[in-house]
Coordinates of C-alpha atoms in Angstrom, one line a residue:
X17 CA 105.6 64.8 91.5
X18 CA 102.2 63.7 91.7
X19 CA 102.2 60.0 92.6
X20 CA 98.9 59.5 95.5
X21 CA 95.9 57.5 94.2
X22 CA 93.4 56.5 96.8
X23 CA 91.8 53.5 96.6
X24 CA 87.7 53.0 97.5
X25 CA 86.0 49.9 97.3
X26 CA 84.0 48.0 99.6
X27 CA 85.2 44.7 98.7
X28 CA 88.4 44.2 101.0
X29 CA 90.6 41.6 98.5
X30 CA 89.5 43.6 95.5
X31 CA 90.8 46.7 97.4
X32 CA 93.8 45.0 98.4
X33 CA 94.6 43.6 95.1
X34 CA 94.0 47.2 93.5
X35 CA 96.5 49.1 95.8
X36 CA 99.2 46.3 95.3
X37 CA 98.5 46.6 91.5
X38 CA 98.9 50.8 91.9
X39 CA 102.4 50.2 94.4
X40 CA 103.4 48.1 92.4
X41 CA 103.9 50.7 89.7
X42 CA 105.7 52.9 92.0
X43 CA 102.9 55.1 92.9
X44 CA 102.0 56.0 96.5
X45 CA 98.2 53.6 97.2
X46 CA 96.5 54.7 99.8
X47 CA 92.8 52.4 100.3
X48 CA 89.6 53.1 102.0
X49 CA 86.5 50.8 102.3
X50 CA 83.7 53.6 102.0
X51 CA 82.8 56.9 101.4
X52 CA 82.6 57.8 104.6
X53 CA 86.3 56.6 105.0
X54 CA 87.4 57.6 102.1
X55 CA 86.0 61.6 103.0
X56 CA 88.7 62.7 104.7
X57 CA 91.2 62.6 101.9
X58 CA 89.6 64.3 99.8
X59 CA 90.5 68.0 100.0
X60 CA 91.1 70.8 97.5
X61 CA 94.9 70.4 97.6
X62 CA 95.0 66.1 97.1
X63 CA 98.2 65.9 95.4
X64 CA 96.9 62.4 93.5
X65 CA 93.3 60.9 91.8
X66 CA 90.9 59.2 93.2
X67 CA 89.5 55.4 92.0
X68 CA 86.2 54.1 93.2
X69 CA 84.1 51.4 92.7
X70 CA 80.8 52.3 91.9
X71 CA 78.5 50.0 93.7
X72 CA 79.3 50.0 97.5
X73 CA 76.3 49.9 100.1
X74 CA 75.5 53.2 101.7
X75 CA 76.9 56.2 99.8
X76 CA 78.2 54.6 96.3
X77 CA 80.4 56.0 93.6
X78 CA 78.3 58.4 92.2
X79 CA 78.3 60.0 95.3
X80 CA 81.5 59.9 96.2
X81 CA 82.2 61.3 92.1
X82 CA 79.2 64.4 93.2
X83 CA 81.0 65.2 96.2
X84 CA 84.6 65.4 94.7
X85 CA 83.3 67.3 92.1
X86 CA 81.8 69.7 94.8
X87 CA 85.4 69.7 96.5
X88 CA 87.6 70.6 93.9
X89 CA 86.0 69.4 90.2
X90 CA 89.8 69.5 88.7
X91 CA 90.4 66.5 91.0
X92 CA 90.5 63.1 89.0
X93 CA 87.8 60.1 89.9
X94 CA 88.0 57.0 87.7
X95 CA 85.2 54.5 88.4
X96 CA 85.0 51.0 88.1
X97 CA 82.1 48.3 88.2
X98 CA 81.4 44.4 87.8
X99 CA 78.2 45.1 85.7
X100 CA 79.8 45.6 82.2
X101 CA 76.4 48.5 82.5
X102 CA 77.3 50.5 79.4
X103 CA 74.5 52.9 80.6
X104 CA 75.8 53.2 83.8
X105 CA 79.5 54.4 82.0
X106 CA 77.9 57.0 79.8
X107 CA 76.6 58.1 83.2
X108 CA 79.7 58.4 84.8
X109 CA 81.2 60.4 82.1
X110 CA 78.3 62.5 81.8
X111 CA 79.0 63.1 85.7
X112 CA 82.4 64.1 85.1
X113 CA 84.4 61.2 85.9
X114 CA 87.7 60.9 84.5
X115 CA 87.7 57.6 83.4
X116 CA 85.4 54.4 84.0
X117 CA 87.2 50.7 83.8
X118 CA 85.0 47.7 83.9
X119 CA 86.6 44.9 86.9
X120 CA 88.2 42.6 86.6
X121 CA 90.3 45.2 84.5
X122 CA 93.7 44.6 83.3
X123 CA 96.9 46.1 85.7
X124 CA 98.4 47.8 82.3
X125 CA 94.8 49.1 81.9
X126 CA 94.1 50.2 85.6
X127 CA 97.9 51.9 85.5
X128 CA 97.6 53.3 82.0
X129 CA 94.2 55.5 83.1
X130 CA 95.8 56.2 86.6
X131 CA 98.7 57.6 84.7
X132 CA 96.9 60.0 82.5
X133 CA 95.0 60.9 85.2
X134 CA 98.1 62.0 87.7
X135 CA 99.6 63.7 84.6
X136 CA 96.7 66.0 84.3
X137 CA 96.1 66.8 88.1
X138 CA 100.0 67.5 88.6
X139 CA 99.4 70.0 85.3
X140 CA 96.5 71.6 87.7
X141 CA 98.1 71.6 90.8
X142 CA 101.3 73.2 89.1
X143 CA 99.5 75.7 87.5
X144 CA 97.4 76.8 90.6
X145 CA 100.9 76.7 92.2
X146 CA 102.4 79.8 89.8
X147 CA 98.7 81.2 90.4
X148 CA 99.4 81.7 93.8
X149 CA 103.0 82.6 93.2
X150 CA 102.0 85.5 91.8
X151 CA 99.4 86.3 94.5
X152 CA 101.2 86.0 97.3
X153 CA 105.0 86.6 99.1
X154 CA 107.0 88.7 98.2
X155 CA 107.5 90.9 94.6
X156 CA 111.2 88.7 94.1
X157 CA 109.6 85.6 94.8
X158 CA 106.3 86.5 93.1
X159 CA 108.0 88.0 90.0
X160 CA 111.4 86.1 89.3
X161 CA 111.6 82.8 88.5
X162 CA 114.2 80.3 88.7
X163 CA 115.3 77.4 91.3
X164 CA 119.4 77.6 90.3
X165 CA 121.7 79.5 92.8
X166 CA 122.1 82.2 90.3
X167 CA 118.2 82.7 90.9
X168 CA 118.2 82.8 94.3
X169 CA 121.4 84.8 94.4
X170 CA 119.6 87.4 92.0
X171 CA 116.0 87.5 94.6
X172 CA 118.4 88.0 97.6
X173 CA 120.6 90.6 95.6
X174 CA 117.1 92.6 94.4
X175 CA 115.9 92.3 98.2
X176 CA 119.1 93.8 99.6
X177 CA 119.1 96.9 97.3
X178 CA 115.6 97.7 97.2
X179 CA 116.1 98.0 101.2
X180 CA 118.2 101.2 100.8
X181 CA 117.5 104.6 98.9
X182 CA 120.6 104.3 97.2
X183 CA 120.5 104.7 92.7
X184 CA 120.5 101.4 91.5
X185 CA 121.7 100.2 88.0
X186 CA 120.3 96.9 86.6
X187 CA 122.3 95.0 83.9
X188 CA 122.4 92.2 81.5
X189 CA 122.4 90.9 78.1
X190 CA 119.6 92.0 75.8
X191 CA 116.3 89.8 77.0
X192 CA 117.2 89.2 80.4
X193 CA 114.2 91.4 81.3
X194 CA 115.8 94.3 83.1
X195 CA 112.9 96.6 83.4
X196 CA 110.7 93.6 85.2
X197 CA 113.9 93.6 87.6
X198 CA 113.9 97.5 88.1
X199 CA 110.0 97.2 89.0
X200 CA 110.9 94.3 91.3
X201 CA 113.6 96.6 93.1
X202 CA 110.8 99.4 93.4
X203 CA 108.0 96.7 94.6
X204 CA 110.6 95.4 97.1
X205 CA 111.2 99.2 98.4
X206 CA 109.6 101.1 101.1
X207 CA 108.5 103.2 98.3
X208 CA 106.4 100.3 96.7
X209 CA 103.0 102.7 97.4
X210 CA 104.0 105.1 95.2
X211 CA 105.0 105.3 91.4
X212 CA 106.8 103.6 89.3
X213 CA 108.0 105.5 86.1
X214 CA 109.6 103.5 83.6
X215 CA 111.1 105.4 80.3
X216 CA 113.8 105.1 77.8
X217 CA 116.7 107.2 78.4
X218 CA 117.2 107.8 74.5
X219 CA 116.7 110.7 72.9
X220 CA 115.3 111.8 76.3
X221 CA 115.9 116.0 76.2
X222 CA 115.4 117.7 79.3
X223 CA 112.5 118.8 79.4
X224 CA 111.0 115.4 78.8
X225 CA 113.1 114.3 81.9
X226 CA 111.9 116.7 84.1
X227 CA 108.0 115.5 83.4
X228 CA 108.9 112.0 83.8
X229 CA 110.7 113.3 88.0
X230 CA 107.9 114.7 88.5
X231 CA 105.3 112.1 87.4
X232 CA 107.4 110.1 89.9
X233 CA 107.7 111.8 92.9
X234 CA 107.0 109.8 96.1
X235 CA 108.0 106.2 94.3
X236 CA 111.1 105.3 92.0
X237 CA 112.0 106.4 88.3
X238 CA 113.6 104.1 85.7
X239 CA 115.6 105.2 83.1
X240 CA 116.6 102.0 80.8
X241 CA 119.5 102.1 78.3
X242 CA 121.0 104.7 80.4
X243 CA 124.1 105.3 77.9
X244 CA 121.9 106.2 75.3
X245 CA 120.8 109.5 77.3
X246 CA 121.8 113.1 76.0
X247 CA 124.9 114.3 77.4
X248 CA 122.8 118.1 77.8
X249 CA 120.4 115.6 80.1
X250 CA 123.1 113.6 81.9
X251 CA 124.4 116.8 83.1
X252 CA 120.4 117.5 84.1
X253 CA 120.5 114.0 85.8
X254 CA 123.7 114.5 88.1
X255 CA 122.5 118.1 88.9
X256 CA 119.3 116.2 90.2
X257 CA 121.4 113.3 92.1
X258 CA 123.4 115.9 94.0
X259 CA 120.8 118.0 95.0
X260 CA 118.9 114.7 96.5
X261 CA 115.1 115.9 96.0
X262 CA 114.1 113.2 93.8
X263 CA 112.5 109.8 93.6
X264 CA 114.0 106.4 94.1
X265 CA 116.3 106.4 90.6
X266 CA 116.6 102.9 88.7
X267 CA 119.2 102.6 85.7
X268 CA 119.0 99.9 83.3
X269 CA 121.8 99.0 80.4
X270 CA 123.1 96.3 78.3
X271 CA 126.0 98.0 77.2
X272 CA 129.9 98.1 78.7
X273 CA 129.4 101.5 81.3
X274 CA 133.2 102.1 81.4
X275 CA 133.4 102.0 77.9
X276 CA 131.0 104.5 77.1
X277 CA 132.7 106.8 79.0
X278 CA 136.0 106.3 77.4
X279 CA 133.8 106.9 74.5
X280 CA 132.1 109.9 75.8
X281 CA 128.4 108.6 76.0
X282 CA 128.6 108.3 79.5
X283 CA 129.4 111.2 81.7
X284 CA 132.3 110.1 84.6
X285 CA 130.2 111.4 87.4
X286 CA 127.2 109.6 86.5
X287 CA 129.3 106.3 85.6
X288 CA 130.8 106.4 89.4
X289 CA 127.6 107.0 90.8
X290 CA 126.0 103.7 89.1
X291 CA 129.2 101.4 89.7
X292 CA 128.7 101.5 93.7
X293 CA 124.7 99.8 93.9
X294 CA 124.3 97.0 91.0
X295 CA 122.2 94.3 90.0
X296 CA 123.4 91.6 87.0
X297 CA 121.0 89.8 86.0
X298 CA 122.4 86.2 84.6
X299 CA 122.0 85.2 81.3
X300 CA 120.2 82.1 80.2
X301 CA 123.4 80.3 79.4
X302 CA 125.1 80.7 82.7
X303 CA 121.8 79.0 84.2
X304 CA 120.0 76.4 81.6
X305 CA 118.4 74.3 84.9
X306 CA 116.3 77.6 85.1
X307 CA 114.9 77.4 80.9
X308 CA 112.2 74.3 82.0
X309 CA 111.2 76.1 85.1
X310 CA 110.6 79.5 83.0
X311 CA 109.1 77.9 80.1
X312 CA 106.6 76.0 82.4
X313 CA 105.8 79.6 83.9
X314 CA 105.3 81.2 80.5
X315 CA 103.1 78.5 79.1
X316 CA 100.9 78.3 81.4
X317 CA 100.8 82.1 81.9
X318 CA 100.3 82.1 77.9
X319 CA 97.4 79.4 78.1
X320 CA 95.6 80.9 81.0
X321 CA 95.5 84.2 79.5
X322 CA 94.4 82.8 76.3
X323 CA 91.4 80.8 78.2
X324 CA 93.1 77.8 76.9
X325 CA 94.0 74.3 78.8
X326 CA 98.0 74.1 78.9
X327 CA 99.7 71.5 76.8
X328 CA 101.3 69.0 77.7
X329 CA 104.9 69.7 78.0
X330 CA 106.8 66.3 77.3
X331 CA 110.5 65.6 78.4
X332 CA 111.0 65.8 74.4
X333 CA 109.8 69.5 74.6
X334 CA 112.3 70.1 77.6
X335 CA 115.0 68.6 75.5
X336 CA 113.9 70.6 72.4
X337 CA 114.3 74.1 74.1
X338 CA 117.2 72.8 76.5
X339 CA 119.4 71.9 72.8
X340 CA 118.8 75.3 72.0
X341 CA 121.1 78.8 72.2
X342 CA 119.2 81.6 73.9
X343 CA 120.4 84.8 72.5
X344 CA 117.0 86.4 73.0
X345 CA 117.1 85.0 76.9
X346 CA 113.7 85.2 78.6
X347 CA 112.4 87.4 75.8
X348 CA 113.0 85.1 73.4
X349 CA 111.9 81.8 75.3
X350 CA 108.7 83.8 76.3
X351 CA 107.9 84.4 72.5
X352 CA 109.0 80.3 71.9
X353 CA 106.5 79.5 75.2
X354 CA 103.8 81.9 74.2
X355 CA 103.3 79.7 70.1
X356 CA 103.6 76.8 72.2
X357 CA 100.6 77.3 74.3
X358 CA 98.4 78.5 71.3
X359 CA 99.8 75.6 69.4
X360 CA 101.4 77.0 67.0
X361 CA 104.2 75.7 64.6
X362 CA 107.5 77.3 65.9
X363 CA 109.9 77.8 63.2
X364 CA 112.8 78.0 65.1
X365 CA 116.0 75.6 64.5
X366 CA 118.4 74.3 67.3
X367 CA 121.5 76.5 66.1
X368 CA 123.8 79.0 67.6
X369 CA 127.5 78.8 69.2
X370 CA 127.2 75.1 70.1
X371 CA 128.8 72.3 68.2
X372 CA 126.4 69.0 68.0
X373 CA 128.4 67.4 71.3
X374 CA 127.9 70.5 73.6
X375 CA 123.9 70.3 72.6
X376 CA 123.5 66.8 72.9
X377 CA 125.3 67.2 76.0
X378 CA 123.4 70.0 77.4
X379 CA 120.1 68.0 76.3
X380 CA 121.2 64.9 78.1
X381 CA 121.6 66.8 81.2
X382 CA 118.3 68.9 80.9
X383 CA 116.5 64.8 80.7
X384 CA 118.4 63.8 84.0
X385 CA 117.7 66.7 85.7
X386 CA 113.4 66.8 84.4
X387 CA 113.6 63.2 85.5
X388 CA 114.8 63.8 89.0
X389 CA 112.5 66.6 88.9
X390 CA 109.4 64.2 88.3
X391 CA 111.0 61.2 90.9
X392 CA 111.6 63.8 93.2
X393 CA 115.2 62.8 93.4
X394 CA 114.6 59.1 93.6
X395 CA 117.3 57.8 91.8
X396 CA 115.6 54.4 91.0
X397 CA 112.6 55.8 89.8
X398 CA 114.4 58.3 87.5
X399 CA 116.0 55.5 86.0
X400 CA 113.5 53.5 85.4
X401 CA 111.8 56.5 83.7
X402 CA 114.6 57.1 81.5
X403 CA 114.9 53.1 81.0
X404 CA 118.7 52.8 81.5
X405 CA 120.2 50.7 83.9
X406 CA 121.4 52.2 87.5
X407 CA 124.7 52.2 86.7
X408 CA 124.8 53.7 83.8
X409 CA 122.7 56.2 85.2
X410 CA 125.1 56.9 88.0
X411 CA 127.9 57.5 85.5
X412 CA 126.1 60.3 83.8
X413 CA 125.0 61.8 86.9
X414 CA 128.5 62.3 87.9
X415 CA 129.3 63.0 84.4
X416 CA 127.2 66.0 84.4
X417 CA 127.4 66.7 88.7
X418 CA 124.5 66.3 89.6
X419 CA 123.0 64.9 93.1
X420 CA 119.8 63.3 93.4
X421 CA 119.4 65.0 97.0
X422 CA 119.6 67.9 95.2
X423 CA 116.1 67.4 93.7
X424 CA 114.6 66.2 97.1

C-alpha cells in the first residue's frame, strides 16, 4: 500500500504541524526543510507523493515540482502557498502539479488531496509493477498469476515438468487457460529457443499431424482437446511416441481421460502415456483470493493496450466480481476485465450455483481480505477502513480464517 508523503517547507512549525496532520491520518510523514534536503527522496520508485511549499529561499517549489517531473513525471507534487496568488495556482497546474492548497489549509482538505494523490501513484506503481512482471523472471512467474497456494503450487508444478523431456498433459475446466500453461511448460524448457506449435487435436487427419511435427522440430508441440483426435491419428501419435524422434509433446484436455477410453475416444496406450506427467490447473472457485489479483492484471493489461488510463478499481468492484460464479474462469473474468477498462456497461448478473448467504459470504471475505491487502496486514488500519469496530473485525477474520500476518 502506498502510504509515504514527504513533507517540504522551510518554515519548521509549519512543517511540523503538516507531518503531524499527515501521521495523524495513518500515513507514513516523512519532512525536509529544502530542496536540497528534500533531493534525495525523490527517486523513480518513491512509493508515496510529494507536498511542497512553494516559496522557500534558494531552490523553491517550482523547482523542486521541475525536477520531480524530470525524475519520474507520474510522481505526485501538491503545492501549497500563503499568498492566496491565484496566478501563481494556474501556474502550478500548468506545471503539472497534482494539486495546489492555499495555507493555512484545512487537515480534511490537506488529507483529502493527499489521498487522491497516493491512490493514483499506487495505480502507477502497480501497474509498472505487472510491466515488469512480464519483462522480467521467469516464464511461470512472468506469465501466471496468482498469490494463493494453489498458484504457487501450479508455477512450481509447471517448473518441475518443463525440466524433463517427458509428454506432458495439461488439464482443467473450460477457461482455465490451458494453452497459456502448455506455452509456459515449453518457455520453462531447455527447448524454450525453439518452436512452439500449438493446434487443435480435432478433426486433425494425419497428414495434418505430420506438418504440424515437423513445423516443430527442435521446440515442443501442443495438441489441445487431445480426446477429440482421430483414432487413425492417435494410432499416428503413439507410433511417433515410441519411436522417440519428435519434439517436446504438450497435451491439453478438459474432458474425463479415463472415460473416453471406456468410450473409445481415447486410445489405452496413449491414455497411460499422459496419466504419468500432469499439470491441473485450478479452477476459479477452488482459489477466489486469486480473482482481485487477476482482474487487476487484466485491466490494466486491457487499459494499457487500449492507450487508456486504468480505472479505478473500488473495493465495491472487488466485491462485485468476488459475488460472482466463474464458469468461464480466466476467460470469462478477462472478457468482464477487458469492458471494464474501456468502460463499458457489463451486462452480467451475480447468478450461478450460490444461494444469496454463500455470495454474501464469499463477498465479505473478498472486503477483508482487499482491506488487509491495502493495510498491508495492519489489523487496526483495515478496520478502520472497513469502519467496524476491532472486535467485530476479529470475529469475522476467524470466521472466514484469515491471518493478518498473512497479508504482511
Amino acid at each position: 500500500m502506498t502510504t509515504k508523503v514527504l513533507v517540504v517547507d522551510d518554515d519548521a512549525d509549519v512543517r511540523e504541524a503538516l507531518k503531524q496532520t499527515i501521521e495523524l491520518a495513518d500515513l507514513d510523514a516523512t519532512a525536509a526543510g529544502s530542496f536540497i534536503e528534500a533531493k534525495d527522496h525523490i527517486l523513480r520508485d518513491f512509493p508515496g507523493v510529494i507536498v511542497s511549499d512553494i516559496r522557500m529561499p534558494g531552490r523553491d517549489g517550482f523547482h523542486l515540482l521541475t525536477y520531480t517531473q524530470d525524475v519520474d513525471p507520474e510522481l505526485p507534487v501538491i503545492l501549497l502557498t500563503g499568498e492566496g496568488d491565484i496566478p501563481m495556482a494556474v501556474s502550478a497546474m500548468g506545471k503539472g502539479a497534482f494539486g495546489f492548497l492555499e495555507k493555512p489549509c484545512a487537515p480534511k482538505d490537506l488529507i483529502g488531496v493527499v489521498e487522491r494523490a497516493l491512490k493514483t501513484r499506487g495505480l502507477v506503481l502497480e501497474n509498472r509493477r505487472l510491466k515488469l512482471q512480464l519483462e522480467t523472471g521467469d516464464p511461470a512467474a512472468r506469465m501466471l498469476f496468482g498469490t494463493s497456494g494453489l498458484a504457487n503450487d501450479l508455477r512450481g508444478r509447471v517448473r518441475s515438468v518443463a525440466r524433463t523431456t517427458a509428454e506432458v498433459l495439461v488439464t482443467g475446466q473450460q477457461g482455465v487457460g490451458i494453452s497459456k500453461v502448455a506455452e509456459v511448460v515449453h518457455l520453462c524448457s531447455p527447448l524454450s529457443k525453439g518452436p512452439f506449435g500449438k493446434h487443435s487435436a480435432a478433426g486433425m487427419d494425419v497428414g495434418r499431424f505430420q506438418e504440424a511435427v515437423a513445423a516443430a522440430a527442435s521446440g515442443s508441440l501442443f495438441l489441445d482437446e487431445i480426446t477429440a483426435m482421430p483414432m487413425e491419428t492417435q494410432f499416428a501419435l503413439v507410433t511417433l511416441m515410441e519411436q522417440g524422434d519428435h519434439p517436446r509433446l504438450i497435451f491439453g484436455s478438459t474432458a474425463n481421460l479415463k472415460a473416453a477410453v471406456d468410450d473409445g475416444r481415447l486410445h489405452g496406450e496413449l491414455f497411460y502415456r499422459l496419466d504419468a506427467m500432469q499439470v491441473r490447473i485450478p479452477s476459479l472457485a477452488e482459489r477466489p483470493e486469486d480473482i482481485p489479483v487477476l482482474f487487476r492484471h487484466y485491466v490494466a493489461q486491457a487499459a494499457e493496450q487500449a492507450g487508456l488510463v486504468a480505472p479505478e478499481i473500488t473495493p465495491d468492484v472487488i466485491a462485485d466480481i468476488m459475488a460472482r460464479d466463474w464458469p468461464g474462469n480466466a476467460r470469462a473474468l478477462m472478457s468482464v476485465a477487458m469492458r471494464f477498462a474501456l468502460g463499458l456497461h457489463d451486462e452480467s448478473e451475480t447468478e450461478g450455483a450460490l444461494g444469496l448467504a454463500e455470495q454474501m459470504a464469499q463477498v465479505e471475505r473478498s472486503l477483508l481480505q482487499e482491506a488487509l491487502r491495502r493495510a498491508q496486514g495492519r489489523a487496526a488500519a483495515a478496520a478502520e477502513a472497513l469502519k467496524l469496530p476491532r472486535k467485530t473485525f476479529y470475529d469475522k477474520l476467524a470466521k472466514h480464517g484469515l491471518r493478518p500476518e498473512d497479508f504482511r
